[in-house]
Amino acid sequence: MQLVGILAFIFALLFSVMVHEFGHYLTARRYGMRVSEFFVGFGKRIWSRQRGETEFGIKAIPAGGYCRIDGMTPRDEMPEGEEGRAFYRASSGRKLIVLGAGSFLHFVLGYLLLFVLLAGVGVNQVLPVIDSVAANSAAAAAGFQKGDQIIAIDGDRSTDWQDQLLKIRNSEGRPLTFTIERGGVIQDISAAPRMTDIDDGTSRYVLGIINEFGTKRMSPVSSVTRAAELTWRFTSASATSLVQLPTKIPALWGQTFGGEERDQNGLVGVVGVARVSGQAAASGELDLAERLGTFILIVASLNIFVGLFNLLPILPLDGGHMAVAIADEIRALFARIRRKPRPAAIDVQVLTPITATVFVILAALTVLLLIADIFNPISLNF
């Protein structure tokens, strides 16, 4: 099962990359740019087919894929008569849309995966089903029993037990009417929560029950908004991780070469994520729904992180090219203010030293993560 989980993650990662490239392809075609190649993988061609002006195919190394938009710089050659379709000749607005389309689809894919998780698979949460009743509690005095399902409190049929829990804690000892289902029969029970000392040293109003914990699906309507909330939460967490990334590299170095224990909240590479996916798939402590849910959550969060990472304003990332397009517009604005002709677009090849420096840094970090993931991998308790 671990191998199945790893292979499933590799497929999901490859699919995510191609969705990213498909975003570039669709928008480039929409604006009349010439797209000459769309390939899965790199290296030697295994199979390809020409459809119109674009060659679609598969290459030998399944390490991603690419969409070749012709005329990225003024130095790129274009077929005779096609010069006007070069990418660099497009307006800055269209450049930004084409460049940002890949990351946009990462966010869309992450959102859709979270929606499927919530509405189709379900997530682990506290259920409104009583697992046990504390002796000498308000629940025991009212007649609650193990297995009772609480349907409503004072007529409120909220499916989120956390909302219902707040009603109990904020009751101030006022009697509440609980609508429950017991043995297929619906009935009402009145109970007044009691102020109780808790193990953490605080006191609050409680009913005196322990709920069951399990997997529960949300309604499609609720999943729409909840998936959006989770997408935003993952995006915020990803932004925080990117800001903190430089500070975590020294710790990663010590964990890789100094024998220190890997930080489960530290940096992890593709190999490490694949390993975690395999661990989740092979875990005997998780049922099928929990394994599938964990896998979907991993892929969704990865898409959101990659989508945000790719928007960083550094070359060779899409965000770097977007920054160049924005700089073009700023230069054009100053030219208009000074009543001068629009300056020529910035040639990104002039920025090759910067691009090469960033590439070397990213490659070095990738190699460091690869070594760490192989020789000192993260192991989660599934």
mmCIF file of N, CA, C and O in Angstrom, residues 156-204:
data_model
loop_
_atom_site.group_PDB
_atom_site.id
_atom_site.type_symbol
_atom_site.label_atom_id
_atom_site.label_comp_id
_atom_site.label_asym_id
_atom_site.label_seq_id
_atom_site.Cartn_x
_atom_site.Cartn_y
_atom_site.Cartn_z
ATOM 1 N N ASP A 156 -32.383 24.550 17.172
ATOM 2 C CA ASP A 156 -31.315 24.825 16.217
ATOM 3 C C ASP A 156 -30.692 23.508 15.761
ATOM 4 O O ASP A 156 -30.105 22.780 16.561
ATOM 5 N N ARG A 157 -30.832 23.219 14.461
ATOM 6 C CA ARG A 157 -30.346 21.955 13.914
ATOM 7 C C ARG A 157 -28.972 22.094 13.251
ATOM 8 O O ARG A 157 -28.692 21.425 12.268
ATOM 9 N N SER A 158 -28.129 22.945 13.777
ATOM 10 C CA SER A 158 -26.786 23.125 13.212
ATOM 11 C C SER A 158 -26.055 21.789 13.185
ATOM 12 O O SER A 158 -26.083 21.022 14.155
ATOM 13 N N THR A 159 -25.401 21.519 12.055
ATOM 14 C CA THR A 159 -24.659 20.258 11.911
ATOM 15 C C THR A 159 -23.233 20.367 12.441
ATOM 16 O O THR A 159 -22.510 19.372 12.464
ATOM 17 N N ASP A 160 -22.845 21.560 12.850
ATOM 18 C CA ASP A 160 -21.499 21.762 13.400
ATOM 19 C C ASP A 160 -21.583 21.648 14.922
ATOM 20 O O ASP A 160 -22.152 22.513 15.589
ATOM 21 N N TRP A 161 -21.008 20.570 15.473
ATOM 22 C CA TRP A 161 -21.121 20.348 16.909
ATOM 23 C C TRP A 161 -20.425 21.445 17.709
ATOM 24 O O TRP A 161 -20.824 21.748 18.835
ATOM 25 N N GLN A 162 -19.407 22.069 17.143
ATOM 26 C CA GLN A 162 -18.730 23.154 17.856
ATOM 27 C C GLN A 162 -19.696 24.310 18.118
ATOM 28 O O GLN A 162 -19.643 24.947 19.171
ATOM 29 N N ASP A 163 -20.591 24.585 17.158
ATOM 30 C CA ASP A 163 -21.603 25.628 17.374
ATOM 31 C C ASP A 163 -22.547 25.234 18.505
ATOM 32 O O ASP A 163 -22.907 26.056 19.359
ATOM 33 N N GLN A 164 -22.947 23.974 18.508
ATOM 34 C CA GLN A 164 -23.860 23.501 19.548
ATOM 35 C C GLN A 164 -23.170 23.497 20.913
ATOM 36 O O GLN A 164 -23.805 23.772 21.943
ATOM 37 N N LEU A 165 -21.887 23.192 20.901
ATOM 38 C CA LEU A 165 -21.135 23.172 22.161
ATOM 39 C C LEU A 165 -21.107 24.560 22.796
ATOM 40 O O LEU A 165 -21.189 24.694 24.023
ATOM 41 N N LEU A 166 -21.023 25.588 21.963
ATOM 42 C CA LEU A 166 -21.024 26.954 22.489
ATOM 43 C C LEU A 166 -22.355 27.293 23.158
ATOM 44 O O LEU A 166 -22.384 28.030 24.155
ATOM 45 N N LYS A 167 -23.449 26.750 22.639
ATOM 46 C CA LYS A 167 -24.760 26.993 23.269
ATOM 47 C C LYS A 167 -24.787 26.424 24.680
ATOM 48 O O LYS A 167 -25.350 27.029 25.604
ATOM 49 N N ILE A 168 -24.178 25.254 24.843
ATOM 50 C CA ILE A 168 -24.136 24.635 26.171
ATOM 51 C C ILE A 168 -23.264 25.470 27.109
ATOM 52 O O ILE A 168 -23.651 25.760 28.242
ATOM 53 N N ARG A 169 -22.095 25.885 26.640
ATOM 54 C CA ARG A 169 -21.173 26.628 27.499
ATOM 55 C C ARG A 169 -21.710 28.019 27.845
ATOM 56 O O ARG A 169 -21.401 28.555 28.905
ATOM 57 N N ASN A 170 -22.501 28.604 26.941
ATOM 58 C CA ASN A 170 -23.032 29.952 27.171
ATOM 59 C C ASN A 170 -24.432 29.951 27.770
ATOM 60 O O ASN A 170 -25.070 31.002 27.850
ATOM 61 N N SER A 171 -24.890 28.783 28.197
ATOM 62 C CA SER A 171 -26.269 28.685 28.709
ATOM 63 C C SER A 171 -26.437 29.335 30.080
ATOM 64 O O SER A 171 -27.564 29.670 30.474
ATOM 65 N N GLU A 172 -25.327 29.473 30.828
ATOM 66 C CA GLU A 172 -25.368 30.024 32.193
ATOM 67 C C GLU A 172 -26.315 29.240 33.101
ATOM 68 O O GLU A 172 -26.952 29.795 33.984
ATOM 69 N N GLY A 173 -26.407 27.932 32.824
ATOM 70 C CA GLY A 173 -27.234 27.070 33.670
ATOM 71 C C GLY A 173 -28.705 27.053 33.307
ATOM 72 O O GLY A 173 -29.501 26.381 33.977
ATOM 73 N N ARG A 174 -29.075 27.761 32.239
ATOM 74 C CA ARG A 174 -30.483 27.776 31.819
ATOM 75 C C ARG A 174 -30.837 26.431 31.184
ATOM 76 O O ARG A 174 -30.060 25.893 30.398
ATOM 77 N N PRO A 175 -32.026 25.889 31.484
ATOM 78 C CA PRO A 175 -32.435 24.619 30.869
ATOM 79 C C PRO A 175 -32.503 24.737 29.347
ATOM 80 O O PRO A 175 -33.033 25.721 28.812
ATOM 81 N N LEU A 176 -31.959 23.747 28.673
ATOM 82 C CA LEU A 176 -31.986 23.693 27.213
ATOM 83 C C LEU A 176 -32.795 22.480 26.781
ATOM 84 O O LEU A 176 -32.806 21.444 27.465
ATOM 85 N N THR A 177 -33.462 22.617 25.641
ATOM 86 C CA THR A 177 -34.237 21.496 25.109
ATOM 87 C C THR A 177 -33.428 20.802 24.028
ATOM 88 O O THR A 177 -33.087 21.398 22.998
ATOM 89 N N PHE A 178 -33.103 19.538 24.271
ATOM 90 C CA PHE A 178 -32.319 18.738 23.329
ATOM 91 C C PHE A 178 -33.247 17.807 22.565
ATOM 92 O O PHE A 178 -33.964 17.011 23.179
ATOM 93 N N THR A 179 -33.220 17.914 21.237
ATOM 94 C CA THR A 179 -33.954 16.968 20.399
ATOM 95 C C THR A 179 -32.988 15.858 20.027
ATOM 96 O O THR A 179 -31.941 16.110 19.414
ATOM 97 N N ILE A 180 -33.328 14.627 20.420
ATOM 98 C CA ILE A 180 -32.422 13.503 20.181
ATOM 99 C C ILE A 180 -33.137 12.395 19.424
ATOM 100 O O ILE A 180 -34.372 12.346 19.372
ATOM 101 N N GLU A 181 -32.306 11.535 18.824
ATOM 102 C CA GLU A 181 -32.827 10.327 18.193
ATOM 103 C C GLU A 181 -32.256 9.135 18.951
ATOM 104 O O GLU A 181 -31.042 8.998 19.094
ATOM 105 N N ARG A 182 -33.176 8.283 19.456
ATOM 106 C CA ARG A 182 -32.762 7.110 20.220
ATOM 107 C C ARG A 182 -33.519 5.904 19.683
ATOM 108 O O ARG A 182 -34.744 5.837 19.777
ATOM 109 N N GLY A 183 -32.764 4.981 19.104
ATOM 110 C CA GLY A 183 -33.403 3.785 18.565
ATOM 111 C C GLY A 183 -34.411 4.091 17.475
ATOM 112 O O GLY A 183 -35.434 3.404 17.359
ATOM 113 N N GLY A 184 -34.160 5.135 16.687
ATOM 114 C CA GLY A 184 -35.056 5.499 15.599
ATOM 115 C C GLY A 184 -36.232 6.367 16.016
ATOM 116 O O GLY A 184 -37.048 6.743 15.174
ATOM 117 N N VAL A 185 -36.313 6.691 17.299
ATOM 118 C CA VAL A 185 -37.417 7.499 17.818
ATOM 119 C C VAL A 185 -36.896 8.893 18.174
ATOM 120 O O VAL A 185 -35.883 9.033 18.855
ATOM 121 N N ILE A 186 -37.599 9.932 17.692
ATOM 122 C CA ILE A 186 -37.244 11.313 17.991
ATOM 123 C C ILE A 186 -37.954 11.733 19.272
ATOM 124 O O ILE A 186 -39.160 11.530 19.427
ATOM 125 N N GLN A 187 -37.195 12.337 20.179
ATOM 126 C CA GLN A 187 -37.787 12.815 21.423
ATOM 127 C C GLN A 187 -37.019 14.027 21.940
ATOM 128 O O GLN A 187 -35.886 14.276 21.530
ATOM 129 N N ASP A 188 -37.664 14.766 22.851
ATOM 130 C CA ASP A 188 -37.050 15.939 23.460
ATOM 131 C C ASP A 188 -36.676 15.654 24.907
ATOM 132 O O ASP A 188 -37.434 15.003 25.645
ATOM 133 N N ILE A 189 -35.483 16.144 25.297
ATOM 134 C CA ILE A 189 -35.029 16.030 26.677
ATOM 135 C C ILE A 189 -34.588 17.413 27.137
ATOM 136 O O ILE A 189 -33.863 18.115 26.423
ATOM 137 N N SER A 190 -35.026 17.800 28.342
ATOM 138 C CA SER A 190 -34.622 19.094 28.909
ATOM 139 C C SER A 190 -33.503 18.858 29.919
ATOM 140 O O SER A 190 -33.594 17.958 30.767
ATOM 141 N N ALA A 191 -32.436 19.661 29.804
ATOM 142 C CA ALA A 191 -31.305 19.532 30.726
ATOM 143 C C ALA A 191 -30.686 20.903 30.947
ATOM 144 O O ALA A 191 -30.614 21.723 30.021
ATOM 145 N N ALA A 192 -30.248 21.155 32.173
ATOM 146 C CA ALA A 192 -29.605 22.419 32.520
ATOM 147 C C ALA A 192 -28.119 22.169 32.765
ATOM 148 O O ALA A 192 -27.752 21.488 33.746
ATOM 149 N N PRO A 193 -27.239 22.643 31.882
ATOM 150 C CA PRO A 193 -25.793 22.455 32.089
ATOM 151 C C PRO A 193 -25.345 22.981 33.446
ATOM 152 O O PRO A 193 -25.888 23.961 33.954
ATOM 153 N N ARG A 194 -24.354 22.312 34.036
ATOM 154 C CA ARG A 194 -23.870 22.685 35.355
ATOM 155 C C ARG A 194 -22.451 23.234 35.275
ATOM 156 O O ARG A 194 -21.629 22.776 34.473
ATOM 157 N N MET A 195 -22.180 24.228 36.130
ATOM 158 C CA MET A 195 -20.823 24.755 36.222
ATOM 159 C C MET A 195 -19.919 23.668 36.811
ATOM 160 O O MET A 195 -20.202 23.121 37.876
ATOM 161 N N THR A 196 -18.844 23.363 36.078
ATOM 162 C CA THR A 196 -17.987 22.235 36.452
ATOM 163 C C THR A 196 -16.526 22.636 36.350
ATOM 164 O O THR A 196 -16.122 23.347 35.428
ATOM 165 N N ASP A 197 -15.723 22.166 37.305
ATOM 166 C CA ASP A 197 -14.284 22.393 37.252
ATOM 167 C C ASP A 197 -13.665 21.457 36.221
ATOM 168 O O ASP A 197 -13.899 20.240 36.238
ATOM 169 N N ILE A 198 -12.851 22.013 35.343
ATOM 170 C CA ILE A 198 -12.213 21.238 34.278
ATOM 171 C C ILE A 198 -10.768 20.946 34.672
ATOM 172 O O ILE A 198 -10.164 21.646 35.496
ATOM 173 N N ASP A 199 -10.190 19.897 34.059
ATOM 174 C CA ASP A 199 -8.830 19.479 34.396
ATOM 175 C C ASP A 199 -7.796 20.566 34.148
ATOM 176 O O ASP A 199 -6.719 20.554 34.764
ATOM 177 N N ASP A 200 -8.069 21.503 33.206
ATOM 178 C CA ASP A 200 -7.081 22.539 32.922
ATOM 179 C C ASP A 200 -7.131 23.693 33.917
ATOM 180 O O ASP A 200 -6.465 24.712 33.741
ATOM 181 N N GLY A 201 -7.941 23.542 34.978
ATOM 182 C CA GLY A 201 -8.005 24.556 36.019
ATOM 183 C C GLY A 201 -9.091 25.588 35.823
ATOM 184 O O GLY A 201 -9.287 26.454 36.686
ATOM 185 N N THR A 202 -9.832 25.516 34.731
ATOM 186 C CA THR A 202 -10.920 26.460 34.478
ATOM 187 C C THR A 202 -12.253 25.823 34.857
ATOM 188 O O THR A 202 -12.328 24.623 35.158
ATOM 189 N N SER A 203 -13.276 26.645 34.846
ATOM 190 C CA SER A 203 -14.636 26.163 35.116
ATOM 191 C C SER A 203 -15.562 26.659 34.022
ATOM 192 O O SER A 203 -15.415 27.791 33.534
ATOM 193 N N ARG A 204 -16.515 25.820 33.605
ATOM 194 C CA ARG A 204 -17.490 26.237 32.606
ATOM 195 C C ARG A 204 -18.707 25.334 32.701
ATOM 196 O O ARG A 204 -18.682 24.277 33.335
#
